[in-house]
mmCIF file of C-alpha atoms in Angstrom:
data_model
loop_
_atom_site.group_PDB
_atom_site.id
_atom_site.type_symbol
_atom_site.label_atom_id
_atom_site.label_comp_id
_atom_site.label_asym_id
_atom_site.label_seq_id
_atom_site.Cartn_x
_atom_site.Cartn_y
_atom_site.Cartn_z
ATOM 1 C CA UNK A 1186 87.421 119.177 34.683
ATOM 2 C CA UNK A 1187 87.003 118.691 38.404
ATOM 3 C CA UNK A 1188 89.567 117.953 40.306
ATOM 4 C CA UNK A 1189 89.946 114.825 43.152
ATOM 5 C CA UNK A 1190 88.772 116.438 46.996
ATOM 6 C CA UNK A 1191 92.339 115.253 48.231
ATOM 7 C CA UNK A 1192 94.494 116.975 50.648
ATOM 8 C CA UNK A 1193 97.646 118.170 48.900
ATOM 9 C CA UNK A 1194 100.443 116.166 50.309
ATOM 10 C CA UNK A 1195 103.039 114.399 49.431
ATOM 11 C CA UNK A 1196 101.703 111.248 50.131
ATOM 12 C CA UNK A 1197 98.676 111.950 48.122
ATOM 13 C CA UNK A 1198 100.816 113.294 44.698
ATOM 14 C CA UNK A 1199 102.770 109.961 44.527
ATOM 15 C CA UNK A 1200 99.260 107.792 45.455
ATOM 16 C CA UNK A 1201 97.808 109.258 42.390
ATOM 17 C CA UNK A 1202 100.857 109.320 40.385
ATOM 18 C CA UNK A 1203 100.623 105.507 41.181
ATOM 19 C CA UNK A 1204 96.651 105.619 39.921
ATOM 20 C CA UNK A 1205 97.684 107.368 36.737
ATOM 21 C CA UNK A 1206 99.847 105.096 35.703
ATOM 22 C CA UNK A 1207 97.614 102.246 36.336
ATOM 23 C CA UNK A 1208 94.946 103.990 34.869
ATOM 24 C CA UNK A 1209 96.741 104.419 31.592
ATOM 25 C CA UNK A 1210 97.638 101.198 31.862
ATOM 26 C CA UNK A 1211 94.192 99.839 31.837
ATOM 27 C CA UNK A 1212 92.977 102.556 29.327
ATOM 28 C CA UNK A 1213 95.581 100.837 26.518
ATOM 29 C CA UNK A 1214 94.752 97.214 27.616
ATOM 30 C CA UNK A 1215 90.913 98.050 27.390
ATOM 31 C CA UNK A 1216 91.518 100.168 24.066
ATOM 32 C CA UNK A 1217 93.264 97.155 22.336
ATOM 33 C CA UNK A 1218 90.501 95.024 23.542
ATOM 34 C CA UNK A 1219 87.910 97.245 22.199
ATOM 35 C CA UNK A 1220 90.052 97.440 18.850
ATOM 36 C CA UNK A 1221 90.152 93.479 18.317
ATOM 37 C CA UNK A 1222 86.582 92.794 19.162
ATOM 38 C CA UNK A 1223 84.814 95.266 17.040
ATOM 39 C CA UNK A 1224 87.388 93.592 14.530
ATOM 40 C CA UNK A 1225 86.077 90.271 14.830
ATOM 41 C CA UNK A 1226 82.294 91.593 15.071
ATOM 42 C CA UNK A 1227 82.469 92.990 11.847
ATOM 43 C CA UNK A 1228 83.667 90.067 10.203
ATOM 44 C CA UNK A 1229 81.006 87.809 11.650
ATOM 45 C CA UNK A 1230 78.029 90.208 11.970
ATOM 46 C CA UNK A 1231 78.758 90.514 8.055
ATOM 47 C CA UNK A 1232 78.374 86.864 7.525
ATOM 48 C CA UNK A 1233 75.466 86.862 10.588
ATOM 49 C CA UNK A 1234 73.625 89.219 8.381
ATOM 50 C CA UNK A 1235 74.388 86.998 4.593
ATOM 51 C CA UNK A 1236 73.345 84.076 6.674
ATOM 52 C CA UNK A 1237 70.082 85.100 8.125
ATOM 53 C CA UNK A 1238 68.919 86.487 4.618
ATOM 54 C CA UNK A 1239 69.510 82.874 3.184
ATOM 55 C CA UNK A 1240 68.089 80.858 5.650
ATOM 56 C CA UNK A 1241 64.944 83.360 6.239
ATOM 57 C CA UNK A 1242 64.090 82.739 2.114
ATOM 58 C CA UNK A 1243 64.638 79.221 2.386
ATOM 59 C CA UNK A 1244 62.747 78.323 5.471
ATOM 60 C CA UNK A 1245 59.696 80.497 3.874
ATOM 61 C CA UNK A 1246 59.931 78.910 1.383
ATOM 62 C CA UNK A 1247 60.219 75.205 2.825
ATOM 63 C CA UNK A 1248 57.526 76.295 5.257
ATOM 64 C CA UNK A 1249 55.003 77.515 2.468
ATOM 65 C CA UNK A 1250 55.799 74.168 0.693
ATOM 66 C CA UNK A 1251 54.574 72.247 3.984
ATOM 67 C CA UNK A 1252 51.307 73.865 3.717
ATOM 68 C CA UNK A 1253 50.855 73.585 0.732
ATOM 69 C CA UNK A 1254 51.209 70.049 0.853
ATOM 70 C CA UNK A 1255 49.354 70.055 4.582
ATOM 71 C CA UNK A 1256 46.134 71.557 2.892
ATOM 72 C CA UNK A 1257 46.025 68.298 0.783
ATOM 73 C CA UNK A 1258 46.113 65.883 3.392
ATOM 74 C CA UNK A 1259 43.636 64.827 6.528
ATOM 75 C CA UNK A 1260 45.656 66.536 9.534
ATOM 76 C CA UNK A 1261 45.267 63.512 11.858
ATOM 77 C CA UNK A 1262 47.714 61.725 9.094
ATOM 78 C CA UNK A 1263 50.361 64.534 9.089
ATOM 79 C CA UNK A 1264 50.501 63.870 12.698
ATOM 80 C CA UNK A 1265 50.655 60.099 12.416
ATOM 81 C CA UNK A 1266 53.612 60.611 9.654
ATOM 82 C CA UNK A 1267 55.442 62.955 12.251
ATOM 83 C CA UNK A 1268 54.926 61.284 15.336
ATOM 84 C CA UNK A 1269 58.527 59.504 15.468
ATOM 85 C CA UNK A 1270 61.106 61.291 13.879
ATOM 86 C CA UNK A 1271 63.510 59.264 11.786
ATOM 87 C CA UNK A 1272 66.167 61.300 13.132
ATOM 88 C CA UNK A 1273 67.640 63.185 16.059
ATOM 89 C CA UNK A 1274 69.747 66.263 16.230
ATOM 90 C CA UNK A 1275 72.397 66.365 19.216
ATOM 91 C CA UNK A 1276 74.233 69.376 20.130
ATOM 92 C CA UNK A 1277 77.102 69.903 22.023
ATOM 93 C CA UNK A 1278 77.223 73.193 23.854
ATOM 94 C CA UNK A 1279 81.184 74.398 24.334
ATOM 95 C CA UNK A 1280 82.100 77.500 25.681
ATOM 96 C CA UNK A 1281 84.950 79.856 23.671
ATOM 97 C CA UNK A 1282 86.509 82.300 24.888
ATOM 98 C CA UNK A 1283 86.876 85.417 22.347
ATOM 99 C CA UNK A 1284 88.663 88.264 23.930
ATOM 100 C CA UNK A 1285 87.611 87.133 27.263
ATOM 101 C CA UNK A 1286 83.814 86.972 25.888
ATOM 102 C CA UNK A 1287 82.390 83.358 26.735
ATOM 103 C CA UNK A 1288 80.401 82.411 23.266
ATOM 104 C CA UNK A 1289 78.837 79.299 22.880
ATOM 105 C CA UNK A 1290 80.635 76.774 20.028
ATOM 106 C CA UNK A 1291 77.842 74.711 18.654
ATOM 107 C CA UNK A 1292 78.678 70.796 17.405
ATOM 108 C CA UNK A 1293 76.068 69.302 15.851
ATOM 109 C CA UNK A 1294 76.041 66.037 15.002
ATOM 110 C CA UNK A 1295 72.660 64.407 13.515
ATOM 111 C CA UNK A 1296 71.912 60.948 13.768
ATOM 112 C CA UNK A 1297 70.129 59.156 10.800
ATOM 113 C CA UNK A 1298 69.362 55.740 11.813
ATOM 114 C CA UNK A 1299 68.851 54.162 8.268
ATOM 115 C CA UNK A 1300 70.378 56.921 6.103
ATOM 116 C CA UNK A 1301 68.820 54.728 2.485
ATOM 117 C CA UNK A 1302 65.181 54.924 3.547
ATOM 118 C CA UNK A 1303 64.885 58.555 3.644
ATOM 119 C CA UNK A 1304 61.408 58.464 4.439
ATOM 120 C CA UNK A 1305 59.995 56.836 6.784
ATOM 121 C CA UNK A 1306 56.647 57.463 6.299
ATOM 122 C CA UNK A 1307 53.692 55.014 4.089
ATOM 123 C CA UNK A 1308 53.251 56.026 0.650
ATOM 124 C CA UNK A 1309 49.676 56.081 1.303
ATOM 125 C CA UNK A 1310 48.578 59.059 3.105
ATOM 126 C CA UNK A 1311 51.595 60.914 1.480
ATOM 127 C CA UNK A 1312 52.069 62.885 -1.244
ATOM 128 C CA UNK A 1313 54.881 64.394 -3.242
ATOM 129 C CA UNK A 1314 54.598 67.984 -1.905
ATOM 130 C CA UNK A 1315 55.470 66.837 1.714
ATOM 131 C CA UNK A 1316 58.034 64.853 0.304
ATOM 132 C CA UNK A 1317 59.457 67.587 -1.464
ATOM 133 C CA UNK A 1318 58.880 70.107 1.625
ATOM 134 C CA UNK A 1319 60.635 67.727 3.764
ATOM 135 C CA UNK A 1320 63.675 67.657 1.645
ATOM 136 C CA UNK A 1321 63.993 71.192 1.483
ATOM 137 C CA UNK A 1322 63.776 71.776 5.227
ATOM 138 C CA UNK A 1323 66.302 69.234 5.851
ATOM 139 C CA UNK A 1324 68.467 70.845 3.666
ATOM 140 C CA UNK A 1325 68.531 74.122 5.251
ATOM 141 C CA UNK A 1326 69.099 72.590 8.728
ATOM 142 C CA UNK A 1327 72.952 73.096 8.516
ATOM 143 C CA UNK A 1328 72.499 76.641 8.250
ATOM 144 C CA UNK A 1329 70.572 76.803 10.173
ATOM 145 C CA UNK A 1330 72.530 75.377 13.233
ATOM 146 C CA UNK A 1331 75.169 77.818 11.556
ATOM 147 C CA UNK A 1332 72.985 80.429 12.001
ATOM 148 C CA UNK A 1333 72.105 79.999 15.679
ATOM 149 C CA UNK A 1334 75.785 79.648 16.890
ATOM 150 C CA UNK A 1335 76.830 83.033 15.213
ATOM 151 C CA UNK A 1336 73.836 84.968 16.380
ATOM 152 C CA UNK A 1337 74.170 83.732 19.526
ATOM 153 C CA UNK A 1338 78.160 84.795 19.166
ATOM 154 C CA UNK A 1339 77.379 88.115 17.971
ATOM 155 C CA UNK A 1340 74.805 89.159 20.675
ATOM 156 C CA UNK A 1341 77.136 88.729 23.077
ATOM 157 C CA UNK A 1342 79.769 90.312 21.496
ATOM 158 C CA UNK A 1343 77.429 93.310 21.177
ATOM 159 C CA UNK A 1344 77.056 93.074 24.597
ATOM 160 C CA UNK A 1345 80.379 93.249 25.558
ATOM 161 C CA UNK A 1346 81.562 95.640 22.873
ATOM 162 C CA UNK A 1347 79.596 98.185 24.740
ATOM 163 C CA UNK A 1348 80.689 97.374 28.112
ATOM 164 C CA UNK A 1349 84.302 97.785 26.923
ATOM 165 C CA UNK A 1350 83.475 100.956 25.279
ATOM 166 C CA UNK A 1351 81.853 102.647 28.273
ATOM 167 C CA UNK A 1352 84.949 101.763 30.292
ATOM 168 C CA UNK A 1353 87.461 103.029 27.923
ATOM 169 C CA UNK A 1354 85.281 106.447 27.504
ATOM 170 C CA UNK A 1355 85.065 106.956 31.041
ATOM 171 C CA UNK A 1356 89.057 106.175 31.676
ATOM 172 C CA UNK A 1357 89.892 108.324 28.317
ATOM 173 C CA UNK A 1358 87.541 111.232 29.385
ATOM 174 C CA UNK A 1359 86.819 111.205 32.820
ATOM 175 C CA UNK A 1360 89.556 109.473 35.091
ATOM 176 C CA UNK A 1361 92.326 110.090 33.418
ATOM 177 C CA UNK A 1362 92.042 113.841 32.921
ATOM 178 C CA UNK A 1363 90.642 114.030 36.545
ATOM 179 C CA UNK A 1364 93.825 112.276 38.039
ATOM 180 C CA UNK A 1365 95.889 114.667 35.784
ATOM 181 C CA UNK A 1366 94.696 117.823 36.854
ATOM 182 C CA UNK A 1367 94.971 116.708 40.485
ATOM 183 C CA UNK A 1368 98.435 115.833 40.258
ATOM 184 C CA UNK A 1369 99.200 119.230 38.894
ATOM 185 C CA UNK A 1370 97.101 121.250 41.292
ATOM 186 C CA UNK A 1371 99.146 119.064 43.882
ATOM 187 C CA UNK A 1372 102.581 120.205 42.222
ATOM 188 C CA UNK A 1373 101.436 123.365 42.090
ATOM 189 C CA UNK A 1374 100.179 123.735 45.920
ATOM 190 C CA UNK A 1375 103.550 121.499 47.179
ATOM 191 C CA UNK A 1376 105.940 124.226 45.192
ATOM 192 C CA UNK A 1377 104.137 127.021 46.539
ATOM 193 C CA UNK A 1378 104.378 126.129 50.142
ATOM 194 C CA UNK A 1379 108.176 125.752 49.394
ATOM 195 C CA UNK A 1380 108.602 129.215 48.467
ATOM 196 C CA UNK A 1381 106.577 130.241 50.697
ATOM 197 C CA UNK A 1382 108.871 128.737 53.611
ATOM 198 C CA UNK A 1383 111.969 130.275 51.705
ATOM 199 C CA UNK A 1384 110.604 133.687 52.355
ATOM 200 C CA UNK A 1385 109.881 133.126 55.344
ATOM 201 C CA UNK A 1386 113.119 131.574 56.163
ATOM 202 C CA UNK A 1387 114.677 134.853 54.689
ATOM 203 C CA UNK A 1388 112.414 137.325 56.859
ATOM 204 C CA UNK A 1389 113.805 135.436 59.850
ATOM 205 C CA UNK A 1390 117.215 135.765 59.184
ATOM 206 C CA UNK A 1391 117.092 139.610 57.871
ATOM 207 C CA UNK A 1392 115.534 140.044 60.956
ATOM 208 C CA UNK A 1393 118.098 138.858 63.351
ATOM 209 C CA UNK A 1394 120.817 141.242 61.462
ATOM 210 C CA UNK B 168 77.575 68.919 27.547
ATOM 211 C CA UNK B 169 74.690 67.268 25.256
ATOM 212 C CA UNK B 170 71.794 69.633 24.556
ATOM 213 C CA UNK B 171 68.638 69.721 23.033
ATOM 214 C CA UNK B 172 66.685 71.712 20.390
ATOM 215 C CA UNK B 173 63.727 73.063 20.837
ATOM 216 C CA UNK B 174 61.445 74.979 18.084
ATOM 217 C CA UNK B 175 58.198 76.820 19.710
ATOM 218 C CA UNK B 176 55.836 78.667 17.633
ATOM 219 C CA UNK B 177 52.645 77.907 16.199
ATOM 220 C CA UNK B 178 51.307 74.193 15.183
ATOM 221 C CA UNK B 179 51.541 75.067 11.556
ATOM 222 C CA UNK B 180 54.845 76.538 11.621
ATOM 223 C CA UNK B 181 56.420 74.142 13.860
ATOM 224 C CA UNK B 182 55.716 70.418 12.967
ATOM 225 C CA UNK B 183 57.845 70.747 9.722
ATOM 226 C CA UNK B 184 60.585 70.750 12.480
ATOM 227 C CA UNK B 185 59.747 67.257 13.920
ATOM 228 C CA UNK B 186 60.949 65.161 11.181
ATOM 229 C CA UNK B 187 64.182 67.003 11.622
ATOM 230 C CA UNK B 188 64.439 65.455 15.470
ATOM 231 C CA UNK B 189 63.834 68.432 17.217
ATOM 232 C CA UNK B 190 61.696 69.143 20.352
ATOM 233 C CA UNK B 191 58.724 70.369 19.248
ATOM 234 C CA UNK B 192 55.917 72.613 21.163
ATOM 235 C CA UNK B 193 53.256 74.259 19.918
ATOM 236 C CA UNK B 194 52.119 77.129 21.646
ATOM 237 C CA UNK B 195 48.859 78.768 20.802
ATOM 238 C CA UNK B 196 49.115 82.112 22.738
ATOM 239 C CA UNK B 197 51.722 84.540 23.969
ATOM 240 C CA UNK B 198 51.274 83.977 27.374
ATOM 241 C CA UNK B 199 51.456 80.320 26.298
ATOM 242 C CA UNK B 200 54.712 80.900 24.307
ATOM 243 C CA UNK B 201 56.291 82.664 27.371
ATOM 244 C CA UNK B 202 56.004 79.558 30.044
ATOM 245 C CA UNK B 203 57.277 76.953 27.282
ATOM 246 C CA UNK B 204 60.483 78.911 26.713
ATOM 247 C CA UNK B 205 60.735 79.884 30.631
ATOM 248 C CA UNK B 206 60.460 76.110 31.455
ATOM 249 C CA UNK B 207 62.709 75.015 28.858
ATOM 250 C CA UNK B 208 65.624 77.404 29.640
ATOM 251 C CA UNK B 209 65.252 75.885 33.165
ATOM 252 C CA UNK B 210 66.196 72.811 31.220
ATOM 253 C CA UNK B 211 69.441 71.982 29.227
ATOM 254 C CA UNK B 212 68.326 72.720 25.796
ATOM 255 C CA UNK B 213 71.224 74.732 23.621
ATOM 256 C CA UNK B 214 68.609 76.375 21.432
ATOM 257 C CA UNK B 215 65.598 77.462 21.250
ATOM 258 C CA UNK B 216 64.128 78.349 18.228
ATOM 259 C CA UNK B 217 61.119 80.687 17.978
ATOM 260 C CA UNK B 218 58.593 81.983 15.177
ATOM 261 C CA UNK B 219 58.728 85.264 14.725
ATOM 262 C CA UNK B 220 54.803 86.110 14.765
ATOM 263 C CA UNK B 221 54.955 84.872 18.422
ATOM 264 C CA UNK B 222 58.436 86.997 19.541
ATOM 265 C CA UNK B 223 56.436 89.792 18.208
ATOM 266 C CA UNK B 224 54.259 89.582 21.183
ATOM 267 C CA UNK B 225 56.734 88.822 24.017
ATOM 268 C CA UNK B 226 60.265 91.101 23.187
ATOM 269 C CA UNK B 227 60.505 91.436 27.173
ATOM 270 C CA UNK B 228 61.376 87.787 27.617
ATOM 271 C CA UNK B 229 63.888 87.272 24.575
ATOM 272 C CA UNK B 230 65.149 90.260 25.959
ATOM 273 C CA UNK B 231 65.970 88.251 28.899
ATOM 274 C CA UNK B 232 68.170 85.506 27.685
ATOM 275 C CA UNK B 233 69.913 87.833 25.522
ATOM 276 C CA UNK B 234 72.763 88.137 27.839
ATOM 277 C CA UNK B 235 73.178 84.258 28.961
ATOM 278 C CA UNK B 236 74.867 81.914 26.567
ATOM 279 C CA UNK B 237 72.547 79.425 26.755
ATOM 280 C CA UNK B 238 69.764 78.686 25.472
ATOM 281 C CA UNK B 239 70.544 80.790 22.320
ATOM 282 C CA UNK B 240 66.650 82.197 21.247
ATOM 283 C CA UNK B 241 67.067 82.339 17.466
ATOM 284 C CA UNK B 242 64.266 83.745 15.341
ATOM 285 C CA UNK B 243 62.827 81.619 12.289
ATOM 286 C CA UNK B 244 60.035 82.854 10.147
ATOM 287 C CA UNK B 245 56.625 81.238 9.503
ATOM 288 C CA UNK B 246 55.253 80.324 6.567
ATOM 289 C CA UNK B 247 53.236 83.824 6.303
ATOM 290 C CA UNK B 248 57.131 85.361 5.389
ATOM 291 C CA UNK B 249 59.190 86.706 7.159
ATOM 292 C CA UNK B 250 58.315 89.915 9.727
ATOM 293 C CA UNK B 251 61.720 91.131 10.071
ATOM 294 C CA UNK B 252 62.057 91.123 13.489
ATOM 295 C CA UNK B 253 65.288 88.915 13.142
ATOM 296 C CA UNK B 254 67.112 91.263 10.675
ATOM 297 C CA UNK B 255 66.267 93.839 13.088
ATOM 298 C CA UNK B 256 67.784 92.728 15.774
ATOM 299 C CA UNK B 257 71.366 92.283 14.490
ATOM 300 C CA UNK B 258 70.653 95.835 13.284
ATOM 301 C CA UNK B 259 70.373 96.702 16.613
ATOM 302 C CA UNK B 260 73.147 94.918 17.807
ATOM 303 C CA UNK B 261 75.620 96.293 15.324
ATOM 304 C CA UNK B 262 73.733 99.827 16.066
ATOM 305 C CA UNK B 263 74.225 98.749 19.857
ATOM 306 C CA UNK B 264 78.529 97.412 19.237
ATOM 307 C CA UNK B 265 79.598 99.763 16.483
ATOM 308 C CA UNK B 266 77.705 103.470 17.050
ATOM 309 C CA UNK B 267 76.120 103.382 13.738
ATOM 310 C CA UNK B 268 74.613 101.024 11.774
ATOM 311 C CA UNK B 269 77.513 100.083 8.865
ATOM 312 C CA UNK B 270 75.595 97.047 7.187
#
């Protein structure tokens, strides 16, 4: 390991005796950071990963059912029937703090306006399949907000996981040791020069007898 | 803050969505797909959600809002199944947190 270009003085030992110990310092406070994120990643890129797999068959399958159902009817209708949506999703965006990681925390709330007349389209240019295809996809929409939040979560957790990492490995392996083995060469250089000014001193006065 | 949903992929894909009450923009192209998600990030929607047949073609700007908490770009697939692009990425992310991949 290569040691610090510093002089090797006094004032330099204790200046990096006062870096070590913040360095250390920092190293533990970063490790434990390090530690409780990659606890809570696991948990929810677990669940991220259960999630995804549910919604991703579901929404196929929804989607295939639209079609399906699309293929039956004239497409100028289908975009009559969805022109105004009977409902409207709001979302409310706050940001969390995890471990000094800003994630989003997603509250949806969805607004039916007449929650008994579930469809609000004619009977006439309709059929069953879109009904049904409708249903399904409306069903999946909690999960789907559920989804997005703890993606979203887990990407930058990622993110920041790494960024903690590199920091720790470069305290743990590079500045720590560095500081280390200039504080000793320091020692080492300040203890010489003492005995070599004892000598000396005791040249001088064998001299004078 | 009150935000909006968007879904962008293509017209097939995406109108399901409507009745649900969420923005929704059909894009026909890539290059198409790029501006609509470019201009709505400029604007206060929360999520975006995009087909996966169309992220396919531009990684570089998903890759982009990645690191911002808003909008989230979350991956649905289409009606053709799903291409896997979505499981991939929290692969890479657990790949990309953890060292290996422990899933």
């Amino acid at each position: 390991m290569a040691r610090l270009n510093v002089k090797p003085t006094r004032m330099e030992l204790s200046n990096l005796k006062d870096r070590l110990a913040i360095s250390t310092r920092g190293h533990k406070l970063l490790k434990d950071k390090q530690d409780e994120l990659m606890r809570q990643f696991i948990d929810l890129i677990r669940e991220n990963n259960k999630l995804r797999d549910e919604v991703e068959k579901e929404l196929t399958e929804a989607m295939r059912a639209f079609v399906v159902a699309k293929s039956l009817l004239n497409e100028s209708f289908i975009e009559e029937l969805f022109a105004i949506p009977d409902k409207s999703v709001s979302l409310n965006i706050e940001e969390k703090n995890i471990m000094s990681v800003m994630v989003p925390e997603m509250n949806f709330s969805v607004n039916e306006d007449e929650k008994e007349s579930e469809m609000q389209y004619g009977l006439l240019n309709s059929n069953s399949e879109l009904d049904d295809s409708i249903d399904r996809i409306s069903n999946i929409l909690p999960k789907l907000l559920k989804l997005s939040e703890i993606e979203k979560t887990c990407q930058l957790m990622a993110d920041e996981i790494e960024k903690t990492r590199r920091r720790v490995n470069a305290l743990e392996y590079l500045k720590i040791p560095q500081l280390k083995e200039t504080i000793h060469y320091i020692q080492m250089k300040l203890e010489e020069n003492e005995r070599a000014s004892i000598t000396r001193i005791m040249k001088v006065k064998d001299m004078g007898t | 803050m009150a935000h909006k949903i968007a879904v962008v992929g293509d017209k097939d894909s995406v109108l399901p969505f409507k009745i649900l009450g969420f923005d929704v923009f059909a894009a026909s192209t890539p290059q198409k797909a790029r501006e609509t998600i470019d201009s709505l990030a400029d604007k206060d929607y929360g999520v975006i959600y995009l087909t996966e047949a169309m992220a396919k073609e531009i990684p570089d700007t998903i890759k982009r809002y990645d690191a911002e908490v808003q909008p989230a770009i979350i991956l649905i697939p289409n009606h053709k199944g799903s291409l896997n692009i979505g499981k991939d990425r929290i692969q890479d992310n657990v790949e990309k947190a953890v060292g290996q991949n422990i899933l």
